[in-house]
PDB file of C-alpha atoms in Angstrom:
ATOM      1  CA  MET A 202     -20.633 -18.760  -2.762  1.00  0.00           C
ATOM      2  CA  ASN A 203     -18.870 -17.724  -5.960  1.00  0.00           C
ATOM      3  CA  THR A 204     -15.608 -19.610  -5.503  1.00  0.00           C
ATOM      4  CA  ALA A 205     -14.450 -18.653  -8.993  1.00  0.00           C
ATOM      5  CA  ALA A 206     -14.524 -14.949  -8.077  1.00  0.00           C
ATOM      6  CA  TYR A 207     -12.645 -15.573  -4.834  1.00  0.00           C
ATOM      7  CA  ASP A 208     -10.043 -17.716  -6.582  1.00  0.00           C
ATOM      8  CA  GLU A 209      -9.584 -15.052  -9.233  1.00  0.00           C
ATOM      9  CA  VAL A 210      -8.776 -12.409  -6.599  1.00  0.00           C
ATOM     10  CA  VAL A 211      -6.286 -14.643  -4.812  1.00  0.00           C
ATOM     11  CA  ARG A 212      -4.602 -15.930  -7.962  1.00  0.00           C
ATOM     12  CA  THR A 213      -4.272 -12.577  -9.731  1.00  0.00           C
ATOM     13  CA  ARG A 214      -3.339 -10.369  -6.769  1.00  0.00           C
ATOM     14  CA  ARG A 215       0.230  -9.113  -6.824  1.00  0.00           C
ATOM     15  CA  SER A 216       2.213  -6.497  -4.953  1.00  0.00           C
ATOM     16  CA  ILE A 217       1.856  -3.002  -6.404  1.00  0.00           C
ATOM     17  CA  ARG A 218       4.760  -0.573  -6.027  1.00  0.00           C
ATOM     18  CA  GLY A 219       3.712   2.212  -8.399  1.00  0.00           C
ATOM     19  CA  PHE A 220       0.502   4.188  -7.908  1.00  0.00           C
ATOM     20  CA  LYS A 221      -1.570   6.788  -9.711  1.00  0.00           C
ATOM     21  CA  ASP A 222      -1.654  10.246  -8.164  1.00  0.00           C
ATOM     22  CA  GLU A 223      -5.318   9.851  -7.264  1.00  0.00           C
ATOM     23  CA  PRO A 224      -6.941   9.832  -3.825  1.00  0.00           C
ATOM     24  CA  VAL A 225      -8.682   6.759  -2.459  1.00  0.00           C
ATOM     25  CA  PRO A 226     -12.130   7.583  -1.053  1.00  0.00           C
ATOM     26  CA  ARG A 227     -12.495   7.104   2.673  1.00  0.00           C
ATOM     27  CA  ALA A 228     -15.756   5.207   2.113  1.00  0.00           C
ATOM     28  CA  VAL A 229     -14.001   2.591  -0.029  1.00  0.00           C
ATOM     29  CA  ILE A 230     -11.353   2.021   2.645  1.00  0.00           C
ATOM     30  CA  ARG A 231     -14.003   1.709   5.352  1.00  0.00           C
ATOM     31  CA  GLU A 232     -15.835  -0.849   3.243  1.00  0.00           C
ATOM     32  CA  LEU A 233     -12.814  -3.032   2.584  1.00  0.00           C
ATOM     33  CA  LEU A 234     -11.758  -2.871   6.238  1.00  0.00           C
ATOM     34  CA  GLU A 235     -15.214  -4.025   7.278  1.00  0.00           C
ATOM     35  CA  VAL A 236     -14.865  -7.025   4.979  1.00  0.00           C
ATOM     36  CA  ALA A 237     -11.284  -7.758   6.057  1.00  0.00           C
ATOM     37  CA  MET A 238     -12.233  -7.728   9.718  1.00  0.00           C
ATOM     38  CA  ARG A 239     -13.965 -11.055   9.191  1.00  0.00           C
ATOM     39  CA  ALA A 240     -10.444 -12.544   9.150  1.00  0.00           C
ATOM     40  CA  PRO A 241      -9.799 -15.338  11.665  1.00  0.00           C
ATOM     41  CA  SER A 242      -8.756 -14.223  15.139  1.00  0.00           C
ATOM     42  CA  SER A 243      -7.567 -16.427  17.984  1.00  0.00           C
ATOM     43  CA  LEU A 244     -10.364 -16.726  20.558  1.00  0.00           C
ATOM     44  CA  ASN A 245     -11.974 -13.783  18.733  1.00  0.00           C
ATOM     45  CA  THR A 246      -9.624 -11.416  20.581  1.00  0.00           C
ATOM     46  CA  GLN A 247      -9.365  -9.076  17.542  1.00  0.00           C
ATOM     47  CA  PRO A 248      -6.216  -7.284  18.782  1.00  0.00           C
ATOM     48  CA  TRP A 249      -5.833  -5.232  15.618  1.00  0.00           C
ATOM     49  CA  ASN A 250      -6.303  -1.518  15.002  1.00  0.00           C
ATOM     50  CA  PHE A 251      -5.713   0.546  11.881  1.00  0.00           C
ATOM     51  CA  TYR A 252      -4.294   4.024  11.399  1.00  0.00           C
ATOM     52  CA  VAL A 253      -5.295   5.047   7.878  1.00  0.00           C
ATOM     53  CA  ILE A 254      -3.070   7.917   6.742  1.00  0.00           C
ATOM     54  CA  THR A 255      -3.070  10.160   3.696  1.00  0.00           C
ATOM     55  CA  GLY A 256      -2.174  13.711   2.668  1.00  0.00           C
ATOM     56  CA  GLU A 257       0.155  15.897   4.717  1.00  0.00           C
ATOM     57  CA  PRO A 258       0.578  13.509   7.689  1.00  0.00           C
ATOM     58  CA  LEU A 259       1.712  10.765   5.305  1.00  0.00           C
ATOM     59  CA  ASP A 260       4.100  13.173   3.578  1.00  0.00           C
ATOM     60  CA  ARG A 261       5.652  14.005   6.962  1.00  0.00           C
ATOM     61  CA  ILE A 262       6.119  10.301   7.667  1.00  0.00           C
ATOM     62  CA  ARG A 263       7.788   9.798   4.283  1.00  0.00           C
ATOM     63  CA  ALA A 264      10.154  12.698   4.880  1.00  0.00           C
ATOM     64  CA  GLY A 265      11.066  11.727   8.437  1.00  0.00           C
ATOM     65  CA  ASN A 266      11.500   8.074   7.573  1.00  0.00           C
ATOM     66  CA  THR A 267      13.784   8.909   4.640  1.00  0.00           C
ATOM     67  CA  GLU A 268      15.857  11.526   6.471  1.00  0.00           C
ATOM     68  CA  ARG A 269      16.503   9.318   9.489  1.00  0.00           C
ATOM     69  CA  ASN A 270      17.434   6.294   7.400  1.00  0.00           C
ATOM     70  CA  LEU A 271      19.810   8.308   5.200  1.00  0.00           C
ATOM     71  CA  ALA A 272      21.368   9.732   8.361  1.00  0.00           C
ATOM     72  CA  GLY A 273      22.110   6.208   9.547  1.00  0.00           C
ATOM     73  CA  VAL A 274      19.604   6.145  12.400  1.00  0.00           C
ATOM     74  CA  PRO A 275      19.181   2.448  13.318  1.00  0.00           C
ATOM     75  CA  SER A 276      15.878   0.780  12.565  1.00  0.00           C
ATOM     76  CA  SER A 277      13.359   0.954  15.391  1.00  0.00           C
ATOM     77  CA  ARG A 278      10.700  -1.382  14.032  1.00  0.00           C
ATOM     78  CA  GLU A 279       8.634  -2.773  16.851  1.00  0.00           C
ATOM     79  CA  PHE A 280       8.456  -6.336  15.551  1.00  0.00           C
ATOM     80  CA  LYS A 281      11.270  -8.847  15.358  1.00  0.00           C
ATOM     81  CA  GLY A 282      12.584  -9.192  11.827  1.00  0.00           C
ATOM     82  CA  HIS A 283      14.850 -11.796  10.248  1.00  0.00           C
ATOM     83  CA  GLU A 284      17.665  -9.808   8.712  1.00  0.00           C
ATOM     84  CA  ASN A 285      19.758 -12.501   7.019  1.00  0.00           C
ATOM     85  CA  TYR A 286      18.141 -15.392   5.210  1.00  0.00           C
ATOM     86  CA  GLY A 287      20.023 -18.451   4.029  1.00  0.00           C
ATOM     87  CA  GLY A 288      19.454 -21.456   1.802  1.00  0.00           C
ATOM     88  CA  VAL A 289      16.294 -21.639  -0.266  1.00  0.00           C
ATOM     89  CA  HIS A 290      14.798 -18.658   1.549  1.00  0.00           C
ATOM     90  CA  ARG A 291      17.690 -16.483   0.423  1.00  0.00           C
ATOM     91  CA  GLU A 292      17.354 -17.859  -3.102  1.00  0.00           C
ATOM     92  CA  ARG A 293      13.697 -16.810  -3.242  1.00  0.00           C
ATOM     93  CA  GLN A 294      14.569 -13.376  -1.859  1.00  0.00           C
ATOM     94  CA  VAL A 295      17.247 -12.885  -4.523  1.00  0.00           C
ATOM     95  CA  GLU A 296      14.977 -14.160  -7.294  1.00  0.00           C
ATOM     96  CA  ILE A 297      12.204 -11.638  -6.640  1.00  0.00           C
ATOM     97  CA  ALA A 298      14.796  -8.851  -6.391  1.00  0.00           C
ATOM     98  CA  LYS A 299      16.165  -9.883  -9.798  1.00  0.00           C
ATOM     99  CA  GLN A 300      12.653  -9.815 -11.251  1.00  0.00           C
ATOM    100  CA  LEU A 301      11.947  -6.338  -9.878  1.00  0.00           C
ATOM    101  CA  PHE A 302      15.309  -4.848 -10.826  1.00  0.00           C
ATOM    102  CA  GLY A 303      15.031  -6.417 -14.267  1.00  0.00           C
ATOM    103  CA  ALA A 304      11.578  -4.940 -14.813  1.00  0.00           C
ATOM    104  CA  MET A 305      12.816  -1.512 -13.697  1.00  0.00           C
ATOM    105  CA  GLY A 306      16.006  -1.732 -15.753  1.00  0.00           C
ATOM    106  CA  ILE A 307      18.208  -1.386 -12.681  1.00  0.00           C
ATOM    107  CA  ALA A 308      21.650  -2.834 -13.317  1.00  0.00           C
ATOM    108  CA  ARG A 309      23.543  -4.624 -10.564  1.00  0.00           C
ATOM    109  CA  GLU A 310      26.325  -2.016 -10.602  1.00  0.00           C
ATOM    110  CA  ASP A 311      23.948   0.979 -10.677  1.00  0.00           C
ATOM    111  CA  LYS A 312      24.215   2.062  -7.053  1.00  0.00           C
ATOM    112  CA  ASP A 313      22.219   5.269  -7.527  1.00  0.00           C
ATOM    113  CA  ALA A 314      19.250   3.451  -9.037  1.00  0.00           C
ATOM    114  CA  ARG A 315      19.367   0.818  -6.309  1.00  0.00           C
ATOM    115  CA  LEU A 316      19.435   3.484  -3.635  1.00  0.00           C
ATOM    116  CA  ASP A 317      16.477   5.210  -5.291  1.00  0.00           C
ATOM    117  CA  TRP A 318      14.564   1.924  -5.132  1.00  0.00           C
ATOM    118  CA  VAL A 319      15.314   1.582  -1.417  1.00  0.00           C
ATOM    119  CA  LEU A 320      14.201   5.171  -0.833  1.00  0.00           C
ATOM    120  CA  ARG A 321      10.896   4.403  -2.547  1.00  0.00           C
ATOM    121  CA  GLY A 322      10.316   1.782   0.124  1.00  0.00           C
ATOM    122  CA  PHE A 323      11.078   4.285   2.880  1.00  0.00           C
ATOM    123  CA  ARG A 324       8.501   6.595   1.237  1.00  0.00           C
ATOM    124  CA  GLN A 325       5.953   3.768   1.188  1.00  0.00           C
ATOM    125  CA  PHE A 326       6.264   3.739  -2.594  1.00  0.00           C
ATOM    126  CA  ASP A 327       4.618   7.178  -2.809  1.00  0.00           C
ATOM    127  CA  ALA A 328       1.209   5.568  -2.336  1.00  0.00           C
ATOM    128  CA  PRO A 329      -1.685   7.925  -1.574  1.00  0.00           C
ATOM    129  CA  VAL A 330      -2.698   5.868   1.471  1.00  0.00           C
ATOM    130  CA  SER A 331      -0.845   3.976   4.165  1.00  0.00           C
ATOM    131  CA  ILE A 332      -2.628   1.686   6.585  1.00  0.00           C
ATOM    132  CA  VAL A 333      -0.536   1.105   9.691  1.00  0.00           C
ATOM    133  CA  VAL A 334      -1.623  -2.107  11.403  1.00  0.00           C
ATOM    134  CA  THR A 335      -1.137  -2.110  15.169  1.00  0.00           C
ATOM    135  CA  TYR A 336      -2.121  -4.385  18.010  1.00  0.00           C
ATOM    136  CA  ASP A 337      -2.896  -3.848  21.669  1.00  0.00           C
ATOM    137  CA  LYS A 338       0.281  -3.680  23.748  1.00  0.00           C
ATOM    138  CA  VAL A 339      -1.440  -5.380  26.691  1.00  0.00           C
ATOM    139  CA  ILE A 340      -1.038  -8.698  24.859  1.00  0.00           C
ATOM    140  CA  GLN A 341       2.490  -8.074  23.584  1.00  0.00           C
ATOM    141  CA  GLY A 342       4.887 -10.988  24.017  1.00  0.00           C
ATOM    142  CA  SER A 343       2.687 -13.660  22.494  1.00  0.00           C
ATOM    143  CA  ASP A 344       2.946 -14.826  18.882  1.00  0.00           C
ATOM    144  CA  ILE A 345      -0.839 -14.879  18.621  1.00  0.00           C
ATOM    145  CA  ALA A 346      -1.365 -11.126  18.151  1.00  0.00           C
ATOM    146  CA  PRO A 347       1.153 -10.875  15.258  1.00  0.00           C
ATOM    147  CA  PHE A 348      -0.439 -14.016  13.778  1.00  0.00           C
ATOM    148  CA  ASP A 349      -3.860 -12.348  13.865  1.00  0.00           C
ATOM    149  CA  CYS A 350      -2.383  -9.170  12.340  1.00  0.00           C
ATOM    150  CA  GLY A 351      -0.926 -11.242   9.519  1.00  0.00           C
ATOM    151  CA  ALA A 352      -4.301 -12.812   8.843  1.00  0.00           C
ATOM    152  CA  ILE A 353      -6.086  -9.488   8.621  1.00  0.00           C
ATOM    153  CA  THR A 354      -3.315  -7.899   6.556  1.00  0.00           C
ATOM    154  CA  ASN A 355      -3.805 -10.648   3.979  1.00  0.00           C
ATOM    155  CA  ALA A 356      -7.544 -10.025   4.067  1.00  0.00           C
ATOM    156  CA  ILE A 357      -7.029  -6.281   3.542  1.00  0.00           C
ATOM    157  CA  VAL A 358      -4.852  -6.642   0.434  1.00  0.00           C
ATOM    158  CA  ASN A 359      -7.281  -9.138  -1.099  1.00  0.00           C
ATOM    159  CA  ALA A 360     -10.331  -6.977  -0.332  1.00  0.00           C
ATOM    160  CA  ALA A 361      -8.493  -4.019  -1.860  1.00  0.00           C
ATOM    161  CA  TRP A 362      -7.585  -5.974  -4.996  1.00  0.00           C
ATOM    162  CA  ALA A 363     -11.225  -7.016  -5.440  1.00  0.00           C
ATOM    163  CA  ARG A 364     -12.070  -3.283  -5.599  1.00  0.00           C
ATOM    164  CA  GLY A 365      -9.399  -2.393  -8.139  1.00  0.00           C
ATOM    165  CA  LEU A 366      -6.906  -1.129  -5.555  1.00  0.00           C
ATOM    166  CA  GLY A 367      -3.310  -2.270  -5.306  1.00  0.00           C
ATOM    167  CA  CYS A 368      -1.233  -2.777  -2.178  1.00  0.00           C
ATOM    168  CA  VAL A 369       2.219  -3.730  -1.032  1.00  0.00           C
ATOM    169  CA  ILE A 370       2.891  -4.903   2.503  1.00  0.00           C
ATOM    170  CA  ASN A 371       5.831  -2.772   3.521  1.00  0.00           C
ATOM    171  CA  SER A 372       8.061  -2.990   6.572  1.00  0.00           C
ATOM    172  CA  GLN A 373      10.438  -0.281   5.300  1.00  0.00           C
ATOM    173  CA  GLY A 374       7.728   2.311   5.805  1.00  0.00           C
ATOM    174  CA  ILE A 375       7.719   1.742   9.560  1.00  0.00           C
ATOM    175  CA  MET A 376      11.459   1.329  10.087  1.00  0.00           C
ATOM    176  CA  GLN A 377      11.485   4.592  12.027  1.00  0.00           C
ATOM    177  CA  SER A 378       8.604   3.913  14.379  1.00  0.00           C
ATOM    178  CA  PRO A 379       8.896   7.190  16.380  1.00  0.00           C
ATOM    179  CA  VAL A 380       8.249   9.143  13.169  1.00  0.00           C
ATOM    180  CA  VAL A 381       5.237   6.999  12.283  1.00  0.00           C
ATOM    181  CA  ARG A 382       3.869   7.114  15.821  1.00  0.00           C
ATOM    182  CA  GLU A 383       4.173  10.914  16.006  1.00  0.00           C
ATOM    183  CA  HIS A 384       2.631  11.880  12.699  1.00  0.00           C
ATOM    184  CA  ALA A 385      -0.050   9.178  12.640  1.00  0.00           C
ATOM    185  CA  GLY A 386      -1.012   9.899  16.245  1.00  0.00           C
ATOM    186  CA  ILE A 387      -0.585   6.267  17.247  1.00  0.00           C
ATOM    187  CA  ALA A 388      -1.470   5.689  20.877  1.00  0.00           C
ATOM    188  CA  GLU A 389       1.203   4.458  23.267  1.00  0.00           C
ATOM    189  CA  ASP A 390      -0.893   1.403  24.108  1.00  0.00           C
ATOM    190  CA  GLN A 391      -0.393   0.131  20.541  1.00  0.00           C
ATOM    191  CA  VAL A 392       2.445  -1.917  19.022  1.00  0.00           C
ATOM    192  CA  ILE A 393       3.231  -0.968  15.410  1.00  0.00           C
ATOM    193  CA  MET A 394       3.155  -4.222  13.468  1.00  0.00           C
ATOM    194  CA  ILE A 395       3.299  -3.443   9.741  1.00  0.00           C
ATOM    195  CA  CYS A 396       2.055  -0.996   7.134  1.00  0.00           C
ATOM    196  CA  ILE A 397       0.262  -1.424   3.833  1.00  0.00           C
ATOM    197  CA  ALA A 398       0.834   1.036   0.992  1.00  0.00           C
ATOM    198  CA  MET A 399      -2.413   1.358  -0.979  1.00  0.00           C
ATOM    199  CA  GLY A 400      -3.662   3.131  -4.072  1.00  0.00           C
ATOM    200  CA  TRP A 401      -4.868   2.790  -7.631  1.00  0.00           C
ATOM    201  CA  PRO A 402      -2.266   0.811  -9.628  1.00  0.00           C
ATOM    202  CA  ASP A 403      -0.259   2.661 -12.256  1.00  0.00           C
ATOM    203  CA  ASP A 404      -0.208   0.163 -15.114  1.00  0.00           C
ATOM    204  CA  SER A 405       2.706   2.001 -16.746  1.00  0.00           C
ATOM    205  CA  PHE A 406       4.993   1.278 -13.764  1.00  0.00           C
ATOM    206  CA  PRO A 407       7.107  -1.730 -14.869  1.00  0.00           C
ATOM    207  CA  ALA A 408       7.466  -3.423 -11.474  1.00  0.00           C
ATOM    208  CA  ASN A 409       3.702  -3.703 -11.177  1.00  0.00           C
ATOM    209  CA  ALA A 410       3.727  -6.415 -13.835  1.00  0.00           C
ATOM    210  CA  VAL A 411       5.990  -8.644 -11.736  1.00  0.00           C
ATOM    211  CA  ALA A 412       4.236 -11.679 -10.302  1.00  0.00           C
ATOM    212  CA  SER A 413       6.263 -13.595  -7.737  1.00  0.00           C
ATOM    213  CA  GLN A 414       6.495 -17.346  -8.074  1.00  0.00           C
ATOM    214  CA  ARG A 415       5.153 -19.761  -5.473  1.00  0.00           C
ATOM    215  CA  LYS A 416       6.449 -23.205  -4.618  1.00  0.00           C
ATOM    216  CA  SER A 417       4.140 -26.066  -5.527  1.00  0.00           C
ATOM    217  CA  VAL A 418       1.649 -27.797  -3.254  1.00  0.00           C
ATOM    218  CA  ASP A 419       3.815 -30.929  -3.542  1.00  0.00           C
ATOM    219  CA  GLU A 420       6.735 -28.994  -2.057  1.00  0.00           C
ATOM    220  CA  ALA A 421       4.710 -27.444   0.752  1.00  0.00           C
ATOM    221  CA  ALA A 422       2.026 -29.940   1.793  1.00  0.00           C
ATOM    222  CA  TYR A 423       2.234 -33.249   3.635  1.00  0.00           C
ATOM    223  CA  PHE A 424      -0.973 -35.268   3.411  1.00  0.00           C
ATOM    224  CA  VAL A 425      -1.293 -37.711   6.286  1.00  0.00           C
ATOM    225  CA  GLY A 426      -3.915 -40.457   6.673  1.00  0.00           C
ATOM    226  CA  PHE A 427      -5.461 -40.172   3.178  1.00  0.00           C
ATOM    227  CA  ASP A 428      -6.258 -43.361   1.254  1.00  0.00           C
ATOM    228  CA  ASP A 429      -5.606 -41.982  -2.243  1.00  0.00           C
TER     229      ASP A 429
END
């Protein structure tokens, strides 16, 4: 196994929020999904499904999502979010926002530019492809299915990066789940978990150069029972 190549993908991958206006071939997406579906799954239940959307259906989702959010329609995401972070988690959230706004030249007092940034999220960052990750409703209520969806979502963005594609995992794009369900043709026996905006990275888009910081292994890991 070429661990150096794997490590390079994981270490260099970053969230991409600006995309070229170029289609992504269906065959490439099929290939990376096939690879990603080797992700771990509890008891091999594989609860995940993918609705891969592009073109006019995706444009209708962008429009409906934006219109409903601007009209003040409450979020109808089908997973439980954590709206207000505190402590170090809030600090990390603020820090990445500062990095992104700084890269984009968005001043703190520039309300119009900040709103435009939020609207980009509702539009799934104008990516040419959106992959909506769902899981089977028959097992809703357990944390295991969302855990499995998280594992495969990570695998998808890494498999995409290895092929020159960029992604951003985006919960704003599914805030209005009825819109997504209608235009993506998502079956009623599916729970909408998350979406992934995907496309060829636009290297001229400033926010694409932002690499978020990670806490150290010493901060995160507790080694128990080791002699050294």
